[in-house]
Amino acid sequence: MIQLTQETKSGWCVVGVSGRADSEAADELEGALRAALELHAKVAANLAALEYISSAGLRAVIQAARAAQAKNAEFAVCSLSAAVQRVFDMSGMHHIMRIHGELPC
Amino acid sequence: MWHNQAILTETEFVLQGRLGELERLTAETAKFCREHSLGDEMEFDLNLVLEELFTNSVRHGGCAGMENAVLVRLQLLDHAVLVEFADRGTPFDPLTAPVPNIEATLEERGVGGLGVHLVRQIMRDLEYRRADGWNRLTMQRPC
C-alpha cells in the first residue's frame, strides 16, 4: 500500500510518499509524480515516510525524472529513510539524479 | 515430549502467478523474521529479493495466471538465512542475465535488469539449476 499527498509550498509542489513503493504501487507513484510535473515547474518528492522501495518503485522515480528533464522542470527527491537510501545507493541512483537530505522549501 | 519443543527453523509457502500475491509474500517474510528475531534490515532485504524474483517470474517468466507457480523456502542457518526460490516458468538463469550499468546517466540508463542487480548485491552464494520443470535459485543473506 502506498499513500500519496500533494501540497504547494514556497513555489514547490511537494508530493508526500508514504508506505510501500513495490511492484503493485509503482504505477500509482509514477502517475502522481507525472501529474504534479504536468502542472508545476518545481516538484519535490518527500520520501521521509516511505518504508520500502523495490526496483519497480525506483523505475517510477526514474521515469518521473525523465519527464521532468523533458519539460525542463526541477525535480527533487528528498528525505530518504536509511532503508530506502540503501536501495538507492545499491542502484546508483545518485548518478542519475540529485538526492536531497531535506526538502528544498 | 521433547520433539514437540523443537524450534522450527524453516518456513515454506506457495504463491499463485499473480502480483496480488505480493501482500502474502510480505506477510510470510515478516512472520519468519519475527519468529526468529531477525531485525528490520534482514526483513527488508528478504522482502526485496523475493519481490524482485517473484515479479520477474510473473511479468517476464511465463508464470502469469499459473496456479502454484512459485515455491519459497526460508531457512535459518547459523550465520545466514538460506533462501530457495523456485518457479515453474520458462527456463531462466538470473545469474547469466546482463548486468545493468548503474553508473549510466539518466539518458543512457536502461530500465531493465535492476531487480536482478539488487538480488545479486544483497545475496551471497547464489546457485541456479533447472530441474523437473522448475527454475531453482538458492542463495544466502548473511545475518
Coordinates of C-alpha atoms in Angstrom, one line a residue:
Chain A
M1 CA 0.0 0.0 0.0
I2 CA 1.2 3.4 -0.9
Q3 CA -0.2 6.8 0.3
L4 CA 0.3 9.9 -1.8
T5 CA -0.4 13.5 -0.8
Q6 CA 0.2 16.8 -2.6
E7 CA 0.7 20.3 -1.3
T8 CA 2.2 23.6 -2.6
K9 CA 4.8 25.4 -0.5
S10 CA 7.1 28.3 -1.5
G11 CA 6.7 27.7 -5.2
W12 CA 7.3 23.9 -4.9
C13 CA 4.7 21.2 -5.4
V14 CA 5.6 18.6 -2.7
V15 CA 4.4 15.1 -3.3
G16 CA 4.4 13.2 0.0
V17 CA 5.0 9.4 -0.5
S18 CA 4.5 7.0 2.4
G19 CA 4.1 3.3 2.8
R20 CA 5.5 0.8 0.3
A21 CA 6.6 1.5 -3.3
D22 CA 6.5 -2.0 -4.6
S23 CA 5.5 -3.6 -8.0
E24 CA 1.9 -3.1 -7.2
A25 CA 2.2 0.5 -6.2
A26 CA 4.7 1.7 -8.8
D27 CA 2.2 2.8 -11.4
E28 CA 0.3 4.9 -8.9
L29 CA 3.6 6.6 -7.7
E30 CA 4.7 7.3 -11.3
G31 CA 1.2 8.7 -12.1
A32 CA 1.2 11.0 -9.1
L33 CA 4.7 12.4 -9.8
R34 CA 3.9 12.9 -13.5
A35 CA 0.6 14.6 -12.7
A36 CA 2.5 17.0 -10.4
L37 CA 5.1 17.7 -13.1
E38 CA 2.3 18.4 -15.7
L39 CA 1.2 21.4 -13.6
H40 CA 4.3 22.6 -11.7
A41 CA 7.8 23.7 -12.7
K42 CA 9.2 22.6 -9.4
V43 CA 8.3 19.3 -7.9
A44 CA 9.7 17.7 -4.7
A45 CA 9.1 14.0 -3.8
N46 CA 9.2 13.8 0.0
L47 CA 10.1 10.2 0.8
A48 CA 10.5 10.7 4.6
A49 CA 7.7 8.3 5.4
L50 CA 8.5 5.7 2.6
E51 CA 9.2 2.4 4.4
Y52 CA 10.1 0.2 1.4
I53 CA 11.1 0.5 -2.2
S54 CA 11.9 -2.1 -4.9
S55 CA 13.2 -1.7 -8.4
A56 CA 9.6 -1.1 -9.6
G57 CA 9.4 1.9 -7.3
L58 CA 12.9 3.1 -8.4
R59 CA 11.8 2.9 -12.0
A60 CA 8.8 5.1 -11.2
V61 CA 11.1 7.7 -9.8
I62 CA 13.5 7.4 -12.8
Q63 CA 10.6 7.9 -15.2
A64 CA 9.5 11.0 -13.3
A65 CA 13.0 12.4 -13.5
R66 CA 12.9 11.8 -17.3
A67 CA 9.6 13.5 -17.6
A68 CA 11.0 16.5 -15.6
Q69 CA 14.0 16.7 -17.8
A70 CA 11.9 16.6 -21.0
K71 CA 9.9 19.6 -19.9
N72 CA 12.8 21.4 -18.1
A73 CA 11.2 21.2 -14.7
E74 CA 13.0 20.9 -11.4
F75 CA 12.6 17.6 -9.7
A76 CA 14.0 17.0 -6.2
V77 CA 14.0 13.6 -4.4
C78 CA 14.2 14.3 -0.6
S79 CA 14.5 13.0 2.9
L80 CA 15.1 9.3 2.4
S81 CA 15.0 6.9 5.3
A82 CA 18.1 4.8 5.9
A83 CA 16.5 1.7 4.5
V84 CA 15.3 3.4 1.3
Q85 CA 18.7 5.2 0.9
R86 CA 20.4 1.8 0.9
V87 CA 18.4 0.7 -2.1
F88 CA 19.1 4.0 -3.9
D89 CA 22.8 3.5 -3.2
M90 CA 22.9 -0.1 -4.5
S91 CA 21.2 1.1 -7.6
G92 CA 23.4 4.0 -8.3
M93 CA 20.5 6.5 -8.3
H94 CA 23.0 9.3 -7.3
H95 CA 24.4 9.0 -10.9
I96 CA 21.0 9.8 -12.3
M97 CA 19.6 12.5 -10.0
R98 CA 20.4 14.7 -7.1
I99 CA 19.2 13.2 -3.8
H100 CA 18.4 15.9 -1.2
G101 CA 18.7 15.4 2.6
E102 CA 15.9 17.8 3.2
L103 CA 13.0 19.4 1.4
P104 CA 14.1 22.4 -0.7
C105 CA 11.3 24.5 0.7
Chain B
M1 CA 7.7 -34.9 24.5
W2 CA 11.0 -33.2 23.6
H3 CA 10.2 -33.4 19.9
N4 CA 7.3 -31.0 20.4
Q5 CA 9.6 -28.4 21.6
A6 CA 11.9 -28.5 18.6
I7 CA 12.4 -25.0 17.2
L8 CA 11.2 -24.7 13.6
T9 CA 13.9 -23.0 11.6
E10 CA 12.2 -23.4 8.3
T11 CA 9.2 -22.0 6.5
E12 CA 7.8 -22.7 3.1
F13 CA 5.0 -21.1 1.1
V14 CA 3.5 -21.4 -2.3
L15 CA 2.4 -18.4 -4.4
Q16 CA 0.0 -18.2 -7.3
G17 CA 1.1 -16.5 -10.5
R18 CA -0.4 -13.0 -9.9
L19 CA 1.1 -9.8 -8.4
G20 CA -1.7 -9.7 -5.8
E21 CA 0.3 -12.4 -4.0
L22 CA 3.0 -9.8 -3.1
E23 CA 1.0 -9.0 0.0
R24 CA 1.2 -12.6 1.3
L25 CA 4.9 -12.7 0.3
T26 CA 5.5 -9.7 2.5
A27 CA 3.4 -11.1 5.4
E28 CA 5.1 -14.5 5.3
T29 CA 8.6 -12.9 5.2
A30 CA 7.7 -10.6 8.2
K31 CA 6.4 -13.6 10.2
F32 CA 9.5 -15.6 9.6
C33 CA 11.7 -12.7 10.6
R34 CA 9.6 -12.0 13.7
E35 CA 9.7 -15.7 14.8
H36 CA 13.5 -15.7 14.6
S37 CA 14.1 -12.1 15.9
L38 CA 15.9 -11.3 12.7
G39 CA 15.5 -7.5 12.6
D40 CA 14.3 -4.9 10.2
E41 CA 17.2 -4.9 7.8
M42 CA 17.0 -8.6 7.2
E43 CA 13.2 -8.4 6.7
F44 CA 13.6 -5.6 4.3
D45 CA 16.3 -7.4 2.2
L46 CA 14.4 -10.7 2.1
N47 CA 11.2 -9.0 1.1
L48 CA 13.0 -7.0 -1.6
V49 CA 14.9 -10.0 -3.0
L50 CA 11.7 -12.2 -3.1
E51 CA 9.6 -9.4 -4.6
E52 CA 12.2 -8.9 -7.4
L53 CA 12.3 -12.6 -8.2
F54 CA 8.6 -13.1 -8.0
T55 CA 7.7 -10.0 -10.1
N56 CA 10.2 -11.2 -12.8
S57 CA 8.6 -14.7 -12.8
V58 CA 5.1 -13.2 -13.2
R59 CA 5.9 -10.4 -15.6
H60 CA 8.6 -12.0 -17.8
G61 CA 9.0 -15.6 -16.8
G62 CA 5.7 -17.1 -18.0
C63 CA 4.2 -17.6 -14.5
A64 CA 1.3 -15.1 -15.1
G65 CA -2.0 -16.9 -14.3
M66 CA -0.3 -20.1 -13.3
E67 CA -1.5 -22.0 -10.3
N68 CA 1.1 -22.8 -7.6
A69 CA 3.7 -21.1 -9.8
V70 CA 6.2 -20.3 -7.1
L71 CA 7.6 -22.1 -4.1
V72 CA 9.6 -20.1 -1.5
R73 CA 11.6 -21.7 1.3
L74 CA 13.3 -19.8 4.1
Q75 CA 15.7 -21.5 6.5
L76 CA 17.7 -20.1 9.3
L77 CA 21.3 -21.3 9.4
D78 CA 23.9 -20.4 12.0
H79 CA 25.1 -17.2 10.3
A80 CA 22.7 -16.6 7.4
V81 CA 19.2 -17.1 6.1
L82 CA 19.1 -19.7 3.3
V83 CA 16.5 -18.7 0.6
E84 CA 15.3 -21.0 -2.1
F85 CA 13.1 -19.5 -4.8
A86 CA 11.6 -21.9 -7.3
D87 CA 9.2 -21.3 -10.2
R88 CA 7.6 -23.3 -12.9
G89 CA 8.1 -20.7 -15.6
T90 CA 10.3 -20.7 -18.7
P91 CA 13.9 -21.7 -18.1
F92 CA 15.8 -18.5 -16.9
D93 CA 19.1 -18.3 -15.1
P94 CA 19.2 -14.8 -13.4
L95 CA 23.0 -15.3 -12.8
T96 CA 23.7 -15.0 -16.5
A97 CA 21.4 -12.1 -17.1
P98 CA 23.1 -9.0 -18.4
V99 CA 24.3 -6.6 -15.7
P100 CA 22.9 -3.1 -15.9
N101 CA 25.3 -0.2 -16.0
I102 CA 24.4 1.6 -12.7
E103 CA 26.8 4.4 -13.4
A104 CA 24.9 5.4 -16.5
T105 CA 23.3 8.8 -16.7
L106 CA 19.6 9.4 -16.9
E107 CA 19.7 9.5 -20.7
E108 CA 21.7 6.3 -21.1
R109 CA 20.1 4.3 -18.3
G110 CA 18.1 1.3 -19.3
V111 CA 15.1 0.3 -17.2
G112 CA 15.6 -3.5 -17.2
G113 CA 17.8 -5.7 -15.0
L114 CA 17.7 -3.5 -11.9
G115 CA 15.8 -6.2 -9.9
V116 CA 18.3 -9.0 -10.5
H117 CA 21.1 -6.5 -9.9
L118 CA 19.7 -5.8 -6.4
V119 CA 19.3 -9.6 -5.7
R120 CA 23.0 -10.1 -6.6
Q121 CA 24.0 -7.1 -4.4
I122 CA 22.2 -8.4 -1.4
M123 CA 22.7 -12.2 -1.6
R124 CA 25.7 -14.4 -1.4
D125 CA 26.4 -17.9 -2.7
L126 CA 23.8 -17.8 -5.5
E127 CA 23.3 -21.0 -7.3
Y128 CA 20.8 -21.8 -10.1
R129 CA 19.6 -25.0 -11.6
R130 CA 16.8 -26.2 -13.8
A131 CA 15.3 -29.5 -12.8
D132 CA 12.0 -31.3 -13.4
G133 CA 10.4 -28.2 -15.0
W134 CA 11.4 -25.8 -12.1
N135 CA 13.9 -23.0 -12.0
R136 CA 15.6 -23.2 -8.6
L137 CA 17.6 -20.4 -7.2
T138 CA 19.3 -20.9 -3.8
M139 CA 21.2 -18.1 -2.0
Q140 CA 22.1 -16.8 1.4
R141 CA 21.7 -13.5 3.2
P142 CA 24.3 -13.3 6.0
C143 CA 22.9 -12.4 9.5

